[in-house]
PDB file of C-alpha atoms in Angstrom:
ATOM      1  CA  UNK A   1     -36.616  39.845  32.448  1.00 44.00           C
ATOM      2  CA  UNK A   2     -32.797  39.861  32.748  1.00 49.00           C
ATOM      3  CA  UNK A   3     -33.056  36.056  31.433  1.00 52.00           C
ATOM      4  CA  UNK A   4     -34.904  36.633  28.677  1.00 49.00           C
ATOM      5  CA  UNK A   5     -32.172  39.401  27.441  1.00 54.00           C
ATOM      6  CA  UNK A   6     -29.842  36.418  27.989  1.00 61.00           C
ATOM      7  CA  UNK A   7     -31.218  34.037  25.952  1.00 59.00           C
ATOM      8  CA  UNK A   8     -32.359  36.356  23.292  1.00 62.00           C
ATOM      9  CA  UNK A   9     -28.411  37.245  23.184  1.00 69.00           C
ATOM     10  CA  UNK A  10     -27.415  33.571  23.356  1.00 70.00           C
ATOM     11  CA  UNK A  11     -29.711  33.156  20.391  1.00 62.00           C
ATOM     12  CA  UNK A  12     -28.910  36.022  18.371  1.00 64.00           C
ATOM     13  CA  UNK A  13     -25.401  34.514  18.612  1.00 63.00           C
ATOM     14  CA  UNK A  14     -26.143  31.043  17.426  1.00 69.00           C
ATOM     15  CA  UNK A  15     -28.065  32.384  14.572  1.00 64.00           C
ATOM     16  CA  UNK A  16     -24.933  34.750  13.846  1.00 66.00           C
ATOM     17  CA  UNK A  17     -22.527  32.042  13.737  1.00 63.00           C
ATOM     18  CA  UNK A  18     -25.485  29.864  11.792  1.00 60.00           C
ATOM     19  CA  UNK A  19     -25.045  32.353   9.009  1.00 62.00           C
ATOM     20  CA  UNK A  20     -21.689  33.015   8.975  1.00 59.00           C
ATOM     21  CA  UNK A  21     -21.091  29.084   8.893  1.00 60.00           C
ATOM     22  CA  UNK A  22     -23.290  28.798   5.572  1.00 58.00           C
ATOM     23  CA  UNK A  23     -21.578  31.873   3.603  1.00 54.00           C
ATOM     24  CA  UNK A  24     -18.178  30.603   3.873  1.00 50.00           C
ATOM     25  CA  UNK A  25     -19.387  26.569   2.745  1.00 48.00           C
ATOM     26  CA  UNK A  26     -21.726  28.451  -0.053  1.00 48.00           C
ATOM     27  CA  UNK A  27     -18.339  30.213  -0.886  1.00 48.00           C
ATOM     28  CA  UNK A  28     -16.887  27.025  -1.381  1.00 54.00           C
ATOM     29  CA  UNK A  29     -19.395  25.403  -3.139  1.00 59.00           C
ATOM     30  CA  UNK A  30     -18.561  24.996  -7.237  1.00 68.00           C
ATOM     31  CA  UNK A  31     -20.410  26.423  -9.641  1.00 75.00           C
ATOM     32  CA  UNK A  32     -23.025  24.017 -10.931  1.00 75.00           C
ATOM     33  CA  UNK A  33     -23.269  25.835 -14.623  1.00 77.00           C
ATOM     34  CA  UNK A  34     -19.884  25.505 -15.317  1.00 74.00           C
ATOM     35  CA  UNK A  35     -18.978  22.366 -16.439  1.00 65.00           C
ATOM     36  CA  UNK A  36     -14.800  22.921 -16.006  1.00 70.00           C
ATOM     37  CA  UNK A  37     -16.155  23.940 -11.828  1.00 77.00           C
ATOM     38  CA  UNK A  38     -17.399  20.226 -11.591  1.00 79.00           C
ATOM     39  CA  UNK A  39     -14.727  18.385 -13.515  1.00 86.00           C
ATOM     40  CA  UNK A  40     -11.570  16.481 -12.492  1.00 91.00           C
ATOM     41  CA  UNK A  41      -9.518  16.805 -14.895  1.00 89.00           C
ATOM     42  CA  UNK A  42      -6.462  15.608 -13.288  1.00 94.00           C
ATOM     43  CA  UNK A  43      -8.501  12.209 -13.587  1.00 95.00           C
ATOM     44  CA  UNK A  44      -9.162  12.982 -17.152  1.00 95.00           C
ATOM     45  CA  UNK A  45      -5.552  13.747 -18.325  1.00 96.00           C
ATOM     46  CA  UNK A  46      -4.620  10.029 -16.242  1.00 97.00           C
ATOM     47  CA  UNK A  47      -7.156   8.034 -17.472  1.00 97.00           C
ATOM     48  CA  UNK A  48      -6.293   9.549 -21.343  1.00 98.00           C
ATOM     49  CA  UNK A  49      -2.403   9.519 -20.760  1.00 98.00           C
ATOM     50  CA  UNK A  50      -3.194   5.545 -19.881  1.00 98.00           C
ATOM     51  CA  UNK A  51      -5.482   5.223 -23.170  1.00 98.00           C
ATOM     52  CA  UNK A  52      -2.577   6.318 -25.471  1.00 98.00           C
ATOM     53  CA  UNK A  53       0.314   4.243 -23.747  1.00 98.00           C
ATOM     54  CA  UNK A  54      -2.153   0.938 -24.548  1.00 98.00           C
ATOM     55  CA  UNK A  55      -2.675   2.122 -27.816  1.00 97.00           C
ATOM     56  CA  UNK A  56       0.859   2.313 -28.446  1.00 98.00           C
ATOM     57  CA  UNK A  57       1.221  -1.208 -26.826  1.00 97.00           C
ATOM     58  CA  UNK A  58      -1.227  -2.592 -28.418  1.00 97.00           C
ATOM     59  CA  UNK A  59       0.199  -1.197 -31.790  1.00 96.00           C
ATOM     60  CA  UNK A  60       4.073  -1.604 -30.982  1.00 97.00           C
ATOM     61  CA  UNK A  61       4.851   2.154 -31.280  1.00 97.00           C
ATOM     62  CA  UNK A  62       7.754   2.872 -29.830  1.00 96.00           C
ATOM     63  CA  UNK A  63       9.988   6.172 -29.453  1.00 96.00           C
ATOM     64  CA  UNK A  64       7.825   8.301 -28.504  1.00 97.00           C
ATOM     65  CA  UNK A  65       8.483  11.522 -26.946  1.00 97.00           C
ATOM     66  CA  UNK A  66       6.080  12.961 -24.364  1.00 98.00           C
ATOM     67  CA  UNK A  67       6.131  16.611 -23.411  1.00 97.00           C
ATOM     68  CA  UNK A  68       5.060  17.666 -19.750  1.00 97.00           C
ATOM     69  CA  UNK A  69       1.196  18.847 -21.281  1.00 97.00           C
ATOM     70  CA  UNK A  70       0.937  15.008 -22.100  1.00 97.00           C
ATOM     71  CA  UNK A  71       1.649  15.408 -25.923  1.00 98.00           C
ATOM     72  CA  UNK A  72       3.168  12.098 -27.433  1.00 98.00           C
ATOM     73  CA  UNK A  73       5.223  12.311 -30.903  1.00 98.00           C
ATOM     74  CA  UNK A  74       6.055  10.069 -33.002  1.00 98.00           C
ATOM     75  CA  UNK A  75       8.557  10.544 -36.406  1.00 98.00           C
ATOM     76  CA  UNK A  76       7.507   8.285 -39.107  1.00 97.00           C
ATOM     77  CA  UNK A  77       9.284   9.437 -41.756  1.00 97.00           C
ATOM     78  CA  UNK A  78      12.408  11.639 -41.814  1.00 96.00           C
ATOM     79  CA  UNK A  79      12.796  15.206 -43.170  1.00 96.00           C
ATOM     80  CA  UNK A  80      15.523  17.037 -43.745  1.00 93.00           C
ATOM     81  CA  UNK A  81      14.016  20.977 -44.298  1.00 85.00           C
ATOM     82  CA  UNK A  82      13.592  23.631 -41.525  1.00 86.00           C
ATOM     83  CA  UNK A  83      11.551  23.185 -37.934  1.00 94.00           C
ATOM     84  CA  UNK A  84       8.853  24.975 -37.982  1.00 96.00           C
ATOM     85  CA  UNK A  85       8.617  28.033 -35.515  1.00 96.00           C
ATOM     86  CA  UNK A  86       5.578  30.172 -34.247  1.00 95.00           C
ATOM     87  CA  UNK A  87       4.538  32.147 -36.905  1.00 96.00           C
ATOM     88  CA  UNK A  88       5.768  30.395 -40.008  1.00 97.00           C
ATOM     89  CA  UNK A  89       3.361  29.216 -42.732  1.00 96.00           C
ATOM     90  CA  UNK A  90       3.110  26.023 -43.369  1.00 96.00           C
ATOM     91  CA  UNK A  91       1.327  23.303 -46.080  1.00 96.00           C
ATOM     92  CA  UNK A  92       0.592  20.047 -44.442  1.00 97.00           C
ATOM     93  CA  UNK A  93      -1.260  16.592 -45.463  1.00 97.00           C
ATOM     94  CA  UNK A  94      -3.142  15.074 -42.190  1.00 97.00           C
ATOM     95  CA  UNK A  95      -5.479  12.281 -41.126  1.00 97.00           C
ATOM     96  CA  UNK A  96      -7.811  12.686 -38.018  1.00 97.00           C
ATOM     97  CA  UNK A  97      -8.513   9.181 -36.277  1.00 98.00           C
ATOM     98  CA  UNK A  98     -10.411   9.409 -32.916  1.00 98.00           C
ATOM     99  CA  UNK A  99      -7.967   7.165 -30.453  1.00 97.00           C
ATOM    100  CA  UNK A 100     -10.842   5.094 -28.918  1.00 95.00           C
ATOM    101  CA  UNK A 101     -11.333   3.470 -32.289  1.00 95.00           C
ATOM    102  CA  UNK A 102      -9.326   4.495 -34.810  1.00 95.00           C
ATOM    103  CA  UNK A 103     -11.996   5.867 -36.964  1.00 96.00           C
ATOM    104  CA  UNK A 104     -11.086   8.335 -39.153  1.00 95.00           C
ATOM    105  CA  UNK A 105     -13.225  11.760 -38.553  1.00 95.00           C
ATOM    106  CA  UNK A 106     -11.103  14.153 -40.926  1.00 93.00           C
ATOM    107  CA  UNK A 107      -8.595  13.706 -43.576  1.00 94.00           C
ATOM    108  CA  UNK A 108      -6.878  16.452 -46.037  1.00 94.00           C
ATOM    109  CA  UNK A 109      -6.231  13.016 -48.810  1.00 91.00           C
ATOM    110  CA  UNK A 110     -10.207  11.785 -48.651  1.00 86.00           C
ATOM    111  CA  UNK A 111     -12.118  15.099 -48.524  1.00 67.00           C
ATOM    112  CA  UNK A 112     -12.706  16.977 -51.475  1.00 75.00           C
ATOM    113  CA  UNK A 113     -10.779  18.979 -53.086  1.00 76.00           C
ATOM    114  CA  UNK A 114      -8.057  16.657 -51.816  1.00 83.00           C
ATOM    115  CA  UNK A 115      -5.339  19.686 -51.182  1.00 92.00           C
ATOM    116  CA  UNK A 116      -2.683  20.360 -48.225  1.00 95.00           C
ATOM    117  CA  UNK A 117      -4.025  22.458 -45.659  1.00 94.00           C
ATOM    118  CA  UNK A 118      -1.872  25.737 -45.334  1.00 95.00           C
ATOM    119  CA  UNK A 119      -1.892  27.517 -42.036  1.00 96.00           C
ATOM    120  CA  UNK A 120       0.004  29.795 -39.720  1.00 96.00           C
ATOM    121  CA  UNK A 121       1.685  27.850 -36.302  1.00 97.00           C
ATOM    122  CA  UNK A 122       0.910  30.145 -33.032  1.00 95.00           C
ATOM    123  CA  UNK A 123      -1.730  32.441 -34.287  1.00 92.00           C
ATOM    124  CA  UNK A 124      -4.625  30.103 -32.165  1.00 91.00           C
ATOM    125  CA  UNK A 125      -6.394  28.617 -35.895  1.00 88.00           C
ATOM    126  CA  UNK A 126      -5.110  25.358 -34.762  1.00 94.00           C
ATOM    127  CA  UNK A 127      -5.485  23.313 -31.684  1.00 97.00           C
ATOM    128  CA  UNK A 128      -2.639  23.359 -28.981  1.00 97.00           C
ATOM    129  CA  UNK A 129      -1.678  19.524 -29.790  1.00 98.00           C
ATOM    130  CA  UNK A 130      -0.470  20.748 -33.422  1.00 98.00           C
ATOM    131  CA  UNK A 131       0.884  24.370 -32.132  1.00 97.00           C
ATOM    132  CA  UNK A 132       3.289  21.986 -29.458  1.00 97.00           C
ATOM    133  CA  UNK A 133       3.776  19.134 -31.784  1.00 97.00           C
ATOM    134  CA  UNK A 134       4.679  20.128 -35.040  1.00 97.00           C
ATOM    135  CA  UNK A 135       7.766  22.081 -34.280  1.00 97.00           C
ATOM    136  CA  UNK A 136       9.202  18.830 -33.771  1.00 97.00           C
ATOM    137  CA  UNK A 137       9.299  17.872 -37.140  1.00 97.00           C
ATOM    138  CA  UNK A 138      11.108  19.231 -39.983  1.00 97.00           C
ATOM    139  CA  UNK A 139      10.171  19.934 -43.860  1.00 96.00           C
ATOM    140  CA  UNK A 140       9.098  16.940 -45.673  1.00 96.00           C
ATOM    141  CA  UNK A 141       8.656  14.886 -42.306  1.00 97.00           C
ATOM    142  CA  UNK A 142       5.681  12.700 -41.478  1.00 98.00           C
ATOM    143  CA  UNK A 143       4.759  11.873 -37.406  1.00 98.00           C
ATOM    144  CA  UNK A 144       2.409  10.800 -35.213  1.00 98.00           C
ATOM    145  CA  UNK A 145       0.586  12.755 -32.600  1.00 98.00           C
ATOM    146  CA  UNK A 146      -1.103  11.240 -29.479  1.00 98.00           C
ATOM    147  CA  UNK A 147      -3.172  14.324 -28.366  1.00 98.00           C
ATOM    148  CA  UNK A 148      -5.161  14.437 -24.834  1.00 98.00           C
ATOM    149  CA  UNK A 149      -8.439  16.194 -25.537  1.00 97.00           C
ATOM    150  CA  UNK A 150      -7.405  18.982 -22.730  1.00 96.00           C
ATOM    151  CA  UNK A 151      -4.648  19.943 -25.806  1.00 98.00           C
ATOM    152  CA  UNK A 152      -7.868  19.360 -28.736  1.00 98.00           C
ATOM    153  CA  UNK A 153     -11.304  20.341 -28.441  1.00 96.00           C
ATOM    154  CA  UNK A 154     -11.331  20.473 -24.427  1.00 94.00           C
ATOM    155  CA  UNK A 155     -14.314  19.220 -22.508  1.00 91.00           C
ATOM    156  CA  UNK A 156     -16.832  20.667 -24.779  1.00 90.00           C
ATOM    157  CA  UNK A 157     -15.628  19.135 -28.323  1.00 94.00           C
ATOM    158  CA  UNK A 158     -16.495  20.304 -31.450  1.00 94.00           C
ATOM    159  CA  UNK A 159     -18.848  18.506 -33.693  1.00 92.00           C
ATOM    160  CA  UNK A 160     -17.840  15.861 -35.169  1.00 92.00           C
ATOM    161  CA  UNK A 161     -15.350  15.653 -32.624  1.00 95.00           C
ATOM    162  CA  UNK A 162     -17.122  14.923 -28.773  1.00 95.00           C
ATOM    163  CA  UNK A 163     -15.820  16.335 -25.688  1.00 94.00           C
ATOM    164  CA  UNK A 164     -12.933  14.718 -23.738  1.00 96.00           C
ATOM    165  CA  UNK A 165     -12.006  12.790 -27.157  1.00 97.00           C
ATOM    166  CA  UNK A 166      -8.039  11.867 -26.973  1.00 98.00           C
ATOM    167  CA  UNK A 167      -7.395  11.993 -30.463  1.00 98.00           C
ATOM    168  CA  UNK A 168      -4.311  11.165 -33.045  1.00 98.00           C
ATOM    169  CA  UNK A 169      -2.945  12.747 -36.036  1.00 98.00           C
ATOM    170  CA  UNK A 170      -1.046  11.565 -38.753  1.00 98.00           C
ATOM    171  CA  UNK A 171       0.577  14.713 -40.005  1.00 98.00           C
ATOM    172  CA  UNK A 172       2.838  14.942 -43.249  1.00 97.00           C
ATOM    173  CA  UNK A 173       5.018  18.457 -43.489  1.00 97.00           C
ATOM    174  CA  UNK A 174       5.024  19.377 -47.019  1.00 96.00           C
ATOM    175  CA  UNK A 175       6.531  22.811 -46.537  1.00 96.00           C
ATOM    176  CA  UNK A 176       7.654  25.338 -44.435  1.00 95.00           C
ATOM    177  CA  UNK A 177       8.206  29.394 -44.812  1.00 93.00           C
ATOM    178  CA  UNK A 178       8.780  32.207 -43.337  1.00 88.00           C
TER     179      UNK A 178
END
Protein backbone atom coordinates (compact mmCIF):
# COMPACT_ATOMS: atom_id res chain seq x y z
CA UNK A 1 0.00 0.00 0.00
CA UNK A 2 2.86 2.39 0.88
CA UNK A 3 3.90 1.97 -3.00
CA UNK A 4 0.92 2.75 -4.37
CA UNK A 5 0.89 6.25 -2.27
CA UNK A 6 4.29 6.57 -3.99
CA UNK A 7 3.46 6.31 -7.30
CA UNK A 8 0.18 8.02 -7.06
CA UNK A 9 2.50 11.02 -5.67
CA UNK A 10 5.11 10.49 -8.40
CA UNK A 11 2.19 10.81 -10.77
CA UNK A 12 0.34 13.57 -9.38
CA UNK A 13 3.71 15.33 -9.84
CA UNK A 14 4.30 14.60 -13.46
CA UNK A 15 0.84 15.62 -14.27
CA UNK A 16 1.54 18.93 -12.16
CA UNK A 17 4.54 19.83 -13.99
CA UNK A 18 2.53 18.49 -17.38
CA UNK A 19 0.23 21.40 -16.77
CA UNK A 20 2.28 23.89 -15.63
CA UNK A 21 4.60 23.19 -18.79
CA UNK A 22 1.52 23.85 -21.23
CA UNK A 23 0.24 27.25 -19.48
CA UNK A 24 3.42 28.99 -19.74
CA UNK A 25 3.98 27.74 -23.88
CA UNK A 26 -0.01 28.60 -24.29
CA UNK A 27 1.12 31.97 -22.68
CA UNK A 28 3.48 32.34 -25.29
CA UNK A 29 1.61 31.35 -28.04
CA UNK A 30 0.36 34.55 -30.45
CA UNK A 31 -2.86 35.34 -30.93
CA UNK A 32 -4.18 33.73 -34.09
CA UNK A 33 -7.10 36.59 -34.66
CA UNK A 34 -4.87 39.25 -34.68
CA UNK A 35 -3.24 39.69 -37.69
CA UNK A 36 -0.32 42.39 -36.24
CA UNK A 37 0.30 38.96 -33.38
CA UNK A 38 1.37 36.86 -36.51
CA UNK A 39 3.21 39.42 -38.58
CA UNK A 40 6.91 40.30 -39.00
CA UNK A 41 7.02 43.40 -39.67
CA UNK A 42 10.59 44.04 -39.21
CA UNK A 43 10.66 41.85 -42.53
CA UNK A 44 8.03 44.03 -43.96
CA UNK A 45 9.64 47.49 -43.31
CA UNK A 46 13.17 45.62 -45.04
CA UNK A 47 11.73 44.14 -47.81
CA UNK A 48 9.67 47.78 -48.52
CA UNK A 49 12.75 50.01 -47.51
CA UNK A 50 14.58 47.71 -50.43
CA UNK A 51 11.47 48.28 -52.91
CA UNK A 52 11.85 52.12 -52.73
CA UNK A 53 15.79 52.30 -52.96
CA UNK A 54 15.26 50.19 -56.55
CA UNK A 55 12.67 52.39 -57.46
CA UNK A 56 14.78 55.26 -57.00
CA UNK A 57 17.58 53.37 -58.93
CA UNK A 58 15.73 52.38 -61.38
CA UNK A 59 14.37 56.03 -61.81
CA UNK A 60 17.74 57.99 -60.99
CA UNK A 61 16.29 59.83 -57.94
CA UNK A 62 18.73 61.03 -56.03
CA UNK A 63 18.88 63.26 -52.71
CA UNK A 64 16.77 61.79 -50.85
CA UNK A 65 16.43 62.14 -47.24
CA UNK A 66 15.30 59.20 -45.10
CA UNK A 67 14.01 59.68 -41.59
CA UNK A 68 14.56 56.80 -38.93
CA UNK A 69 10.46 55.57 -39.50
CA UNK A 70 11.75 54.80 -43.14
CA UNK A 71 10.15 57.98 -44.76
CA UNK A 72 12.11 59.04 -48.02
CA UNK A 73 11.74 62.84 -49.35
CA UNK A 74 12.39 64.15 -52.18
CA UNK A 75 12.24 68.28 -53.19
CA UNK A 76 11.25 68.71 -56.70
CA UNK A 77 10.63 72.04 -56.87
CA UNK A 78 11.74 74.85 -54.53
CA UNK A 79 9.58 77.08 -52.28
CA UNK A 80 10.34 79.86 -50.59
CA UNK A 81 7.05 80.38 -47.95
CA UNK A 82 6.82 79.01 -44.34
CA UNK A 83 7.38 75.08 -43.13
CA UNK A 84 4.55 73.82 -42.18
CA UNK A 85 4.11 72.90 -38.38
CA UNK A 86 1.52 70.62 -36.50
CA UNK A 87 -1.52 72.30 -36.52
CA UNK A 88 -1.33 74.70 -39.42
CA UNK A 89 -3.82 74.55 -42.31
CA UNK A 90 -2.75 73.87 -45.32
CA UNK A 91 -4.03 73.68 -49.35
CA UNK A 92 -2.13 71.11 -51.25
CA UNK A 93 -2.26 69.52 -54.98
CA UNK A 94 -1.22 65.59 -54.78
CA UNK A 95 -0.98 62.47 -56.92
CA UNK A 96 -1.29 58.91 -55.32
CA UNK A 97 0.81 56.23 -57.37
CA UNK A 98 1.02 52.75 -55.70
CA UNK A 99 5.10 52.08 -55.74
CA UNK A 100 4.84 48.48 -57.13
CA UNK A 101 3.61 49.94 -60.39
CA UNK A 102 3.27 53.30 -60.55
CA UNK A 103 -0.38 53.35 -61.09
CA UNK A 104 -2.04 56.17 -60.10
CA UNK A 105 -4.96 55.33 -57.36
CA UNK A 106 -5.81 59.08 -56.31
CA UNK A 107 -5.12 62.43 -57.66
CA UNK A 108 -6.48 66.06 -56.44
CA UNK A 109 -5.71 67.35 -60.64
CA UNK A 110 -7.86 64.19 -62.29
CA UNK A 111 -10.79 63.79 -59.86
CA UNK A 112 -13.61 65.94 -60.04
CA UNK A 113 -14.03 68.92 -58.93
CA UNK A 114 -10.31 69.22 -59.63
CA UNK A 115 -9.55 71.53 -56.31
CA UNK A 116 -6.51 71.54 -53.66
CA UNK A 117 -7.22 69.52 -50.79
CA UNK A 118 -7.14 71.73 -47.54
CA UNK A 119 -6.38 70.03 -44.29
CA UNK A 120 -5.00 70.43 -40.81
CA UNK A 121 -1.13 68.68 -40.23
CA UNK A 122 -1.18 66.64 -36.72
CA UNK A 123 -4.82 66.38 -36.01
CA UNK A 124 -4.67 62.29 -37.30
CA UNK A 125 -7.06 63.17 -40.87
CA UNK A 126 -3.98 62.31 -42.68
CA UNK A 127 -1.70 59.37 -42.75
CA UNK A 128 1.66 59.49 -40.71
CA UNK A 129 3.82 59.55 -44.11
CA UNK A 130 2.27 63.18 -44.87
CA UNK A 131 2.09 64.30 -40.96
CA UNK A 132 6.32 63.42 -41.01
CA UNK A 133 6.91 64.47 -44.52
CA UNK A 134 5.44 67.57 -45.31
CA UNK A 135 7.05 69.73 -42.73
CA UNK A 136 9.93 69.39 -44.85
CA UNK A 137 8.79 71.45 -47.45
CA UNK A 138 7.99 74.99 -47.56
CA UNK A 139 5.04 77.17 -49.27
CA UNK A 140 4.84 76.78 -52.90
CA UNK A 141 7.22 73.60 -52.83
CA UNK A 142 6.59 70.38 -54.71
CA UNK A 143 8.38 66.77 -53.34
CA UNK A 144 8.33 63.39 -53.46
CA UNK A 145 7.37 60.97 -50.77
CA UNK A 146 8.47 57.28 -50.62
CA UNK A 147 6.03 56.04 -47.87
CA UNK A 148 6.32 52.35 -46.22
CA UNK A 149 2.77 51.12 -45.76
CA UNK A 150 3.54 50.76 -41.76
CA UNK A 151 3.49 54.98 -42.15
CA UNK A 152 0.02 54.60 -44.81
CA UNK A 153 -2.76 52.37 -44.48
CA UNK A 154 -0.84 49.69 -42.19
CA UNK A 155 -1.39 46.00 -42.72
CA UNK A 156 -5.03 46.26 -43.23
CA UNK A 157 -5.19 49.00 -46.20
CA UNK A 158 -7.95 50.87 -47.10
CA UNK A 159 -9.86 50.25 -50.23
CA UNK A 160 -8.57 51.15 -53.01
CA UNK A 161 -5.43 51.06 -51.34
CA UNK A 162 -4.41 47.05 -50.16
CA UNK A 163 -2.63 46.27 -47.09
CA UNK A 164 1.19 46.43 -46.82
CA UNK A 165 1.10 48.79 -50.09
CA UNK A 166 4.47 51.08 -50.01
CA UNK A 167 3.12 53.90 -51.69
CA UNK A 168 4.44 57.48 -53.21
CA UNK A 169 3.14 60.89 -53.30
CA UNK A 170 3.72 63.66 -55.39
CA UNK A 171 2.70 66.53 -53.20
CA UNK A 172 2.58 70.32 -54.37
CA UNK A 173 2.28 73.00 -51.22
CA UNK A 174 0.07 75.65 -52.39
CA UNK A 175 -0.31 77.37 -49.04
CA UNK A 176 0.30 77.46 -45.62
CA UNK A 177 -1.50 79.29 -42.41
CA UNK A 178 -1.74 79.52 -39.20
Amino acid sequence: MPQLGRKGTILCWILAVCFLLTVNTSCEDKDPYDPYANFDHEAQAKREDDMIQEYMKLHDIRDTVKTVSGLYYKKIKEGNGARPVSGDSLIAHYVGYYLYNSEIFQSTYSAYPHKPIKFKLGNGELIKGWDEGIPFMRRGEEAQLFIPSRLAYGLLGRPPIPGNTTLMFRIELIDVWR
